[in-house]
Amino acid sequence: MLSYILRRLLWTLPTLLAISVVVFIIINLPPGDFVTSLISYRRQQGLQVGEEEIARYRAAYGLDQPLIVQYGYWISNMVFRGDLGVSFEYTRPVTTLIAERLPATALLAGAALLFTWALAFPIGVYAAVRQYSIGDHLATGLGFLGLATPNFLLALVLMYLGFRWFGYVPAGLCSPEFCDSAWNLGKLIDLLKHLWLPVVVIGTAGMAGLIRILRANLLDELRKPYVVAARARGVPERRLVVRYPLRVAMNPFISTVGWVLPGLFAGDIVVGQILGLPTIGPLLLNALRQQDMYLAGSLIMVISLLTVIGTLISDLLLAWADPRVRLGVTGGAS
């Protein structure tokens, strides 16, 4: 196991380096750059911008240098100084922009994850142990409906229903009168009034997928010979299900740790944009639109690092929980 962990850690550095090159190239693939967007916006406002001023802008942002020089400056500052750069559009450090939006992002993603697990686990288990019952058919229909419905469409429908039933549009995470106020009971209640919508929207698709996976895995385990033999020996059904089959079928829940960390950081970008959430997802989308190179690239690199770390943690937890995975890892390491 130790050898396996060391190999994974050694592969992390070249993986992230390759990701950084691909990210930098993709961000710079569209024609123009941030200065091009800035000049276009100023001209739409009726302002005249000459070539000398354009050259000054490019020099100020470092965009007059070759791409390889820009990449070297960006990656060297990130690796050796921990400096993610300064946003072109906001003219503020990227770390500051991330720190401002990280609490709301983590709160939303954590609440959505708990919502997903709290519903998917009991529904998936019930659908498996009561196969072809009315509850199983309802769970199957819910799973297909959740997988087939786009998150943005569900968000729009729930926003309409929230306005129709409760008289307000639950967009954002706070009402205007509470956004800048100190924390109190009223602000907490207002947060809960707004939090339910993005939690339901983001959690629905993940919940539907986990229900289907948990049901299929548990049904597969319940048909295996060791379960049949244990049932023939008179082992109580509840103890039989919980002791071994359910433990093995829980692998999909453990595997979700791999995307929990990047999810906590980025959240759902499309849903965040529609609902006006103060999370990192809309910030990343706007940075990509404006070709804000350092902001977009740094955000994607942080998400990539969290994905690699989350995947490693997920694999280790799977090896700890499932003897089959642990034996496979040990065999590979030897």
GROMACS .gro file of C-alpha atoms in nm:
model
  334
    1MET     CA    1   0.000   0.000   0.000
    2LEU     CA    2   0.284   0.240   0.084
    3SER     CA    3   0.445   0.170  -0.252
    4TYR     CA    4   0.111   0.236  -0.423
    5ILE     CA    5   0.071   0.572  -0.246
    6LEU     CA    6   0.426   0.679  -0.334
    7ARG     CA    7   0.375   0.592  -0.701
    8ARG     CA    8   0.054   0.792  -0.711
    9LEU     CA    9   0.222   1.092  -0.550
   10LEU     CA   10   0.513   1.076  -0.794
   11TRP     CA   11   0.271   1.078  -1.087
   12THR     CA   12   0.097   1.385  -0.945
   13LEU     CA   13   0.368   1.633  -1.047
   14PRO     CA   14   0.395   1.538  -1.417
   15THR     CA   15   0.015   1.512  -1.433
   16LEU     CA   16  -0.033   1.865  -1.301
   17LEU     CA   17   0.246   1.996  -1.525
   18ALA     CA   18   0.077   1.846  -1.830
   19ILE     CA   19  -0.258   1.990  -1.718
   20SER     CA   20  -0.102   2.336  -1.679
   21VAL     CA   21   0.031   2.328  -2.036
   22VAL     CA   22  -0.304   2.215  -2.178
   23VAL     CA   23  -0.495   2.474  -1.972
   24PHE     CA   24  -0.267   2.758  -2.083
   25ILE     CA   25  -0.292   2.656  -2.449
   26ILE     CA   26  -0.671   2.622  -2.443
   27ILE     CA   27  -0.719   2.958  -2.272
   28ASN     CA   28  -0.509   3.124  -2.542
   29LEU     CA   29  -0.663   2.936  -2.836
   30PRO     CA   30  -0.951   3.179  -2.906
   31PRO     CA   31  -0.854   3.477  -3.121
   32GLY     CA   32  -0.750   3.786  -2.928
   33ASP     CA   33  -0.685   3.820  -2.557
   34PHE     CA   34  -0.802   4.021  -2.258
   35VAL     CA   35  -0.679   4.348  -2.408
   36THR     CA   36  -0.878   4.276  -2.725
   37SER     CA   37  -1.195   4.238  -2.518
   38LEU     CA   38  -1.112   4.550  -2.318
   39ILE     CA   39  -1.051   4.763  -2.629
   40SER     CA   40  -1.370   4.633  -2.790
   41TYR     CA   41  -1.570   4.728  -2.481
   42ARG     CA   42  -1.419   5.078  -2.467
   43ARG     CA   43  -1.493   5.138  -2.834
   44GLN     CA   44  -1.854   5.030  -2.779
   45GLN     CA   45  -1.870   5.304  -2.517
   46GLY     CA   46  -1.769   5.556  -2.783
   47LEU     CA   47  -1.409   5.595  -2.664
   48GLN     CA   48  -1.125   5.625  -2.913
   49VAL     CA   49  -0.830   5.395  -2.848
   50GLY     CA   50  -0.511   5.438  -3.049
   51GLU     CA   51  -0.240   5.186  -3.128
   52GLU     CA   52   0.000   5.339  -2.877
   53GLU     CA   53  -0.255   5.298  -2.598
   54ILE     CA   54  -0.320   4.939  -2.704
   55ALA     CA   55   0.055   4.871  -2.691
   56ARG     CA   56   0.071   5.019  -2.340
   57TYR     CA   57  -0.213   4.794  -2.227
   58ARG     CA   58  -0.040   4.485  -2.365
   59ALA     CA   59   0.287   4.580  -2.196
   60ALA     CA   60   0.110   4.649  -1.866
   61TYR     CA   61  -0.057   4.306  -1.866
   62GLY     CA   62   0.252   4.127  -2.000
   63LEU     CA   63   0.066   4.020  -2.315
   64ASP     CA   64   0.336   4.162  -2.543
   65GLN     CA   65   0.562   3.869  -2.454
   66PRO     CA   66   0.567   3.531  -2.637
   67LEU     CA   67   0.331   3.268  -2.498
   68ILE     CA   68   0.617   3.054  -2.370
   69VAL     CA   69   0.744   3.350  -2.163
   70GLN     CA   70   0.395   3.419  -2.028
   71TYR     CA   71   0.355   3.053  -1.934
   72GLY     CA   72   0.696   3.041  -1.764
   73TYR     CA   73   0.618   3.353  -1.561
   74TRP     CA   74   0.280   3.215  -1.452
   75ILE     CA   75   0.387   2.861  -1.360
   76SER     CA   76   0.712   2.967  -1.189
   77ASN     CA   77   0.530   3.214  -0.963
   78MET     CA   78   0.270   2.950  -0.881
   79VAL     CA   79   0.522   2.676  -0.797
   80PHE     CA   80   0.801   2.868  -0.624
   81ARG     CA   81   0.611   3.157  -0.463
   82GLY     CA   82   0.258   3.025  -0.425
   83ASP     CA   83   0.144   3.333  -0.619
   84LEU     CA   84  -0.158   3.266  -0.841
   85GLY     CA   85  -0.122   3.601  -1.012
   86VAL     CA   86  -0.341   3.910  -1.041
   87SER     CA   87  -0.673   3.912  -1.225
   88PHE     CA   88  -0.672   4.132  -1.534
   89GLU     CA   89  -1.039   4.224  -1.501
   90TYR     CA   90  -1.063   4.274  -1.125
   91THR     CA   91  -0.704   4.402  -1.080
   92ARG     CA   92  -0.690   4.204  -0.755
   93PRO     CA   93  -0.491   3.897  -0.646
   94VAL     CA   94  -0.648   3.569  -0.752
   95THR     CA   95  -0.606   3.429  -0.398
   96THR     CA   96  -0.817   3.716  -0.261
   97LEU     CA   97  -1.096   3.653  -0.511
   98ILE     CA   98  -1.094   3.282  -0.425
   99ALA     CA   99  -1.097   3.348  -0.050
  100GLU     CA  100  -1.403   3.573  -0.082
  101ARG     CA  101  -1.611   3.310  -0.260
  102LEU     CA  102  -1.480   2.990  -0.103
  103PRO     CA  103  -1.703   2.988   0.212
  104ALA     CA  104  -2.027   3.013   0.012
  105THR     CA  105  -1.900   2.753  -0.236
  106ALA     CA  106  -1.804   2.505   0.036
  107LEU     CA  107  -2.133   2.557   0.222
  108LEU     CA  108  -2.339   2.496  -0.089
  109ALA     CA  109  -2.144   2.191  -0.207
  110GLY     CA  110  -2.138   2.037   0.142
  111ALA     CA  111  -2.512   2.083   0.186
  112ALA     CA  112  -2.579   1.937  -0.160
  113LEU     CA  113  -2.360   1.637  -0.082
  114LEU     CA  114  -2.542   1.565   0.245
  115PHE     CA  115  -2.876   1.602   0.066
  116THR     CA  116  -2.762   1.358  -0.203
  117TRP     CA  117  -2.636   1.093   0.040
  118ALA     CA  118  -2.928   1.127   0.282
  119LEU     CA  119  -3.181   1.048   0.009
  120ALA     CA  120  -2.987   0.824  -0.229
  121PHE     CA  121  -2.875   0.572   0.035
  122PRO     CA  122  -3.212   0.467   0.184
  123ILE     CA  123  -3.392   0.485  -0.152
  124GLY     CA  124  -3.127   0.276  -0.327
  125VAL     CA  125  -3.124   0.012  -0.053
  126TYR     CA  126  -3.505  -0.008  -0.042
  127ALA     CA  127  -3.526  -0.040  -0.421
  128ALA     CA  128  -3.281  -0.331  -0.415
  129VAL     CA  129  -3.429  -0.533  -0.126
  130ARG     CA  130  -3.785  -0.470  -0.254
  131GLN     CA  131  -3.716  -0.534  -0.620
  132TYR     CA  132  -4.012  -0.477  -0.856
  133SER     CA  133  -4.226  -0.332  -0.577
  134ILE     CA  134  -4.413  -0.004  -0.616
  135GLY     CA  135  -4.133   0.172  -0.425
  136ASP     CA  136  -3.873   0.022  -0.658
  137HIS     CA  137  -4.062   0.144  -0.965
  138LEU     CA  138  -4.097   0.491  -0.813
  139ALA     CA  139  -3.724   0.499  -0.733
  140THR     CA  140  -3.641   0.387  -1.087
  141GLY     CA  141  -3.865   0.656  -1.233
  142LEU     CA  142  -3.711   0.916  -1.003
  143GLY     CA  143  -3.365   0.806  -1.112
  144PHE     CA  144  -3.440   0.832  -1.482
  145LEU     CA  145  -3.617   1.166  -1.435
  146GLY     CA  146  -3.327   1.309  -1.237
  147LEU     CA  147  -3.070   1.194  -1.492
  148ALA     CA  148  -3.271   1.321  -1.788
  149THR     CA  149  -3.357   1.667  -1.651
  150PRO     CA  150  -3.085   1.931  -1.705
  151ASN     CA  151  -2.990   2.115  -1.388
  152PHE     CA  152  -3.049   2.457  -1.542
  153LEU     CA  153  -3.404   2.360  -1.644
  154LEU     CA  154  -3.480   2.230  -1.295
  155ALA     CA  155  -3.342   2.555  -1.151
  156LEU     CA  156  -3.571   2.767  -1.370
  157VAL     CA  157  -3.875   2.556  -1.280
  158LEU     CA  158  -3.805   2.574  -0.907
  159MET     CA  159  -3.744   2.949  -0.927
  160TYR     CA  160  -4.087   2.990  -1.086
  161LEU     CA  161  -4.249   2.764  -0.825
  162GLY     CA  162  -4.072   2.949  -0.544
  163PHE     CA  163  -4.211   3.278  -0.670
  164ARG     CA  164  -4.557   3.130  -0.725
  165TRP     CA  165  -4.583   2.957  -0.387
  166PHE     CA  166  -4.372   3.172  -0.154
  167GLY     CA  167  -4.388   3.509  -0.327
  168TYR     CA  168  -4.013   3.553  -0.381
  169VAL     CA  169  -3.745   3.432  -0.621
  170PRO     CA  170  -3.491   3.232  -0.417
  171ALA     CA  171  -3.190   3.347  -0.621
  172GLY     CA  172  -2.852   3.406  -0.464
  173LEU     CA  173  -2.784   3.312  -0.104
  174CYS     CA  174  -2.927   3.615   0.073
  175SER     CA  175  -3.178   3.896   0.040
  176PRO     CA  176  -3.037   4.247  -0.027
  177GLU     CA  177  -3.112   4.365   0.328
  178PHE     CA  178  -2.916   4.074   0.481
  179CYS     CA  179  -2.613   4.046   0.250
  180ASP     CA  180  -2.397   4.300   0.432
  181SER     CA  181  -2.543   4.262   0.780
  182ALA     CA  182  -2.388   4.077   1.074
  183TRP     CA  183  -2.490   3.719   1.142
  184ASN     CA  184  -2.807   3.679   1.347
  185LEU     CA  185  -3.113   3.458   1.356
  186GLY     CA  186  -3.286   3.657   1.082
  187LYS     CA  187  -2.989   3.624   0.847
  188LEU     CA  188  -2.964   3.250   0.917
  189ILE     CA  189  -3.333   3.200   0.834
  190ASP     CA  190  -3.291   3.407   0.519
  191LEU     CA  191  -2.994   3.189   0.418
  192LEU     CA  192  -3.199   2.872   0.462
  193LYS     CA  193  -3.479   3.026   0.252
  194HIS     CA  194  -3.233   3.070  -0.034
  195LEU     CA  195  -3.014   2.763   0.020
  196TRP     CA  196  -3.277   2.497  -0.046
  197LEU     CA  197  -3.308   2.576  -0.417
  198PRO     CA  198  -2.942   2.531  -0.526
  199VAL     CA  199  -2.905   2.232  -0.291
  200VAL     CA  200  -3.201   2.053  -0.451
  201VAL     CA  201  -3.093   2.144  -0.805
  202ILE     CA  202  -2.728   2.040  -0.763
  203GLY     CA  203  -2.809   1.732  -0.556
  204THR     CA  204  -3.083   1.589  -0.779
  205ALA     CA  205  -2.865   1.463  -1.063
  206GLY     CA  206  -2.608   1.310  -0.827
  207MET     CA  207  -2.882   1.154  -0.616
  208ALA     CA  208  -3.047   0.994  -0.918
  209GLY     CA  209  -2.721   0.845  -1.039
  210LEU     CA  210  -2.626   0.706  -0.698
  211ILE     CA  211  -2.969   0.547  -0.654
  212ARG     CA  212  -2.930   0.358  -0.978
  213ILE     CA  213  -2.572   0.251  -0.904
  214LEU     CA  214  -2.640   0.146  -0.544
  215ARG     CA  215  -2.948  -0.052  -0.646
  216ALA     CA  216  -2.764  -0.234  -0.926
  217ASN     CA  217  -2.460  -0.315  -0.709
  218LEU     CA  218  -2.668  -0.437  -0.416
  219LEU     CA  219  -2.886  -0.655  -0.640
  220ASP     CA  220  -2.570  -0.807  -0.789
  221GLU     CA  221  -2.432  -0.887  -0.442
  222LEU     CA  222  -2.761  -1.031  -0.313
  223ARG     CA  223  -2.757  -1.293  -0.590
  224LYS     CA  224  -2.408  -1.422  -0.510
  225PRO     CA  225  -2.354  -1.768  -0.357
  226TYR     CA  226  -2.225  -1.647  -0.020
  227VAL     CA  227  -2.550  -1.453   0.035
  228VAL     CA  228  -2.762  -1.749  -0.072
  229ALA     CA  229  -2.566  -1.978   0.164
  230ALA     CA  230  -2.598  -1.733   0.455
  231ARG     CA  231  -2.972  -1.703   0.395
  232ALA     CA  232  -3.002  -2.084   0.387
  233ARG     CA  233  -2.829  -2.102   0.727
  234GLY     CA  234  -3.102  -1.880   0.870
  235VAL     CA  235  -2.912  -1.553   0.904
  236PRO     CA  236  -3.169  -1.274   0.962
  237GLU     CA  237  -3.233  -1.078   0.642
  238ARG     CA  238  -3.149  -0.736   0.786
  239ARG     CA  239  -2.821  -0.858   0.935
  240LEU     CA  240  -2.742  -1.045   0.614
  241VAL     CA  241  -2.790  -0.736   0.397
  242VAL     CA  242  -2.601  -0.496   0.622
  243ARG     CA  243  -2.307  -0.723   0.709
  244TYR     CA  244  -2.154  -0.785   0.366
  245PRO     CA  245  -2.359  -0.702   0.051
  246LEU     CA  246  -2.435  -0.345   0.156
  247ARG     CA  247  -2.073  -0.286   0.257
  248VAL     CA  248  -1.954  -0.384  -0.091
  249ALA     CA  249  -2.234  -0.192  -0.264
  250MET     CA  250  -2.132   0.124  -0.076
  251ASN     CA  251  -1.830   0.164  -0.306
  252PRO     CA  252  -2.004   0.429  -0.521
  253PHE     CA  253  -2.056   0.648  -0.214
  254ILE     CA  254  -1.691   0.617  -0.122
  255SER     CA  255  -1.590   0.689  -0.480
  256THR     CA  256  -1.772   1.023  -0.468
  257VAL     CA  257  -1.493   1.155  -0.244
  258GLY     CA  258  -1.293   1.193  -0.564
  259TRP     CA  259  -1.518   1.474  -0.682
  260VAL     CA  260  -1.617   1.616  -0.344
  261LEU     CA  261  -1.301   1.827  -0.314
  262PRO     CA  262  -1.320   1.988  -0.660
  263GLY     CA  263  -1.697   2.018  -0.613
  264LEU     CA  264  -1.646   2.204  -0.287
  265PHE     CA  265  -1.418   2.443  -0.472
  266ALA     CA  266  -1.593   2.500  -0.803
  267GLY     CA  267  -1.955   2.401  -0.746
  268ASP     CA  268  -2.199   2.381  -1.035
  269ILE     CA  269  -2.098   2.654  -1.280
  270VAL     CA  270  -2.419   2.668  -1.486
  271VAL     CA  271  -2.650   2.656  -1.185
  272GLY     CA  272  -2.440   2.919  -1.009
  273GLN     CA  273  -2.469   3.150  -1.309
  274ILE     CA  274  -2.848   3.109  -1.339
  275LEU     CA  275  -2.916   3.152  -0.969
  276GLY     CA  276  -2.667   3.435  -0.923
  277LEU     CA  277  -2.472   3.248  -0.656
  278PRO     CA  278  -2.160   3.412  -0.507
  279THR     CA  279  -1.955   3.099  -0.569
  280ILE     CA  280  -1.635   3.025  -0.757
  281GLY     CA  281  -1.812   2.861  -1.054
  282PRO     CA  282  -1.953   3.184  -1.205
  283LEU     CA  283  -1.618   3.355  -1.137
  284LEU     CA  284  -1.443   3.089  -1.346
  285LEU     CA  285  -1.700   3.116  -1.625
  286ASN     CA  286  -1.661   3.494  -1.644
  287ALA     CA  287  -1.280   3.462  -1.642
  288LEU     CA  288  -1.296   3.224  -1.939
  289ARG     CA  289  -1.528   3.459  -2.127
  290GLN     CA  290  -1.301   3.758  -2.071
  291GLN     CA  291  -0.983   3.553  -2.132
  292ASP     CA  292  -0.860   3.659  -1.789
  293MET     CA  293  -0.561   3.430  -1.823
  294TYR     CA  294  -0.421   3.421  -1.471
  295LEU     CA  295  -0.760   3.401  -1.299
  296ALA     CA  296  -0.902   3.128  -1.525
  297GLY     CA  297  -0.580   2.929  -1.541
  298SER     CA  298  -0.519   2.942  -1.166
  299LEU     CA  299  -0.876   2.837  -1.086
  300ILE     CA  300  -0.856   2.540  -1.322
  301MET     CA  301  -0.518   2.438  -1.181
  302VAL     CA  302  -0.651   2.446  -0.823
  303ILE     CA  303  -0.952   2.238  -0.932
  304SER     CA  304  -0.716   1.990  -1.104
  305LEU     CA  305  -0.499   1.960  -0.793
  306LEU     CA  306  -0.804   1.895  -0.575
  307THR     CA  307  -0.927   1.635  -0.825
  308VAL     CA  308  -0.596   1.447  -0.808
  309ILE     CA  309  -0.593   1.462  -0.426
  310GLY     CA  310  -0.959   1.363  -0.403
  311THR     CA  311  -0.906   1.066  -0.635
  312LEU     CA  312  -0.613   0.945  -0.424
  313ILE     CA  313  -0.818   0.974  -0.104
  314SER     CA  314  -1.107   0.793  -0.269
  315ASP     CA  315  -0.882   0.506  -0.380
  316LEU     CA  316  -0.736   0.471  -0.032
  317LEU     CA  317  -1.080   0.467   0.130
  318LEU     CA  318  -1.195   0.204  -0.119
  319ALA     CA  319  -0.893  -0.010  -0.040
  320TRP     CA  320  -0.970   0.024   0.331
  321ALA     CA  321  -1.341  -0.057   0.297
  322ASP     CA  322  -1.332  -0.329   0.030
  323PRO     CA  323  -1.094  -0.625   0.076
  324ARG     CA  324  -1.109  -0.700  -0.298
  325VAL     CA  325  -0.969  -0.357  -0.382
  326ARG     CA  326  -0.709  -0.383  -0.105
  327LEU     CA  327  -0.584  -0.718  -0.227
  328GLY     CA  328  -0.571  -0.590  -0.584
  329VAL     CA  329  -0.369  -0.286  -0.478
  330THR     CA  330  -0.131  -0.497  -0.270
  331GLY     CA  331  -0.082  -0.740  -0.552
  332GLY     CA  332  -0.005  -0.464  -0.794
  333ALA     CA  333   0.245  -0.306  -0.556
  334SER     CA  334   0.432  -0.629  -0.507
   0.00000   0.00000   0.00000
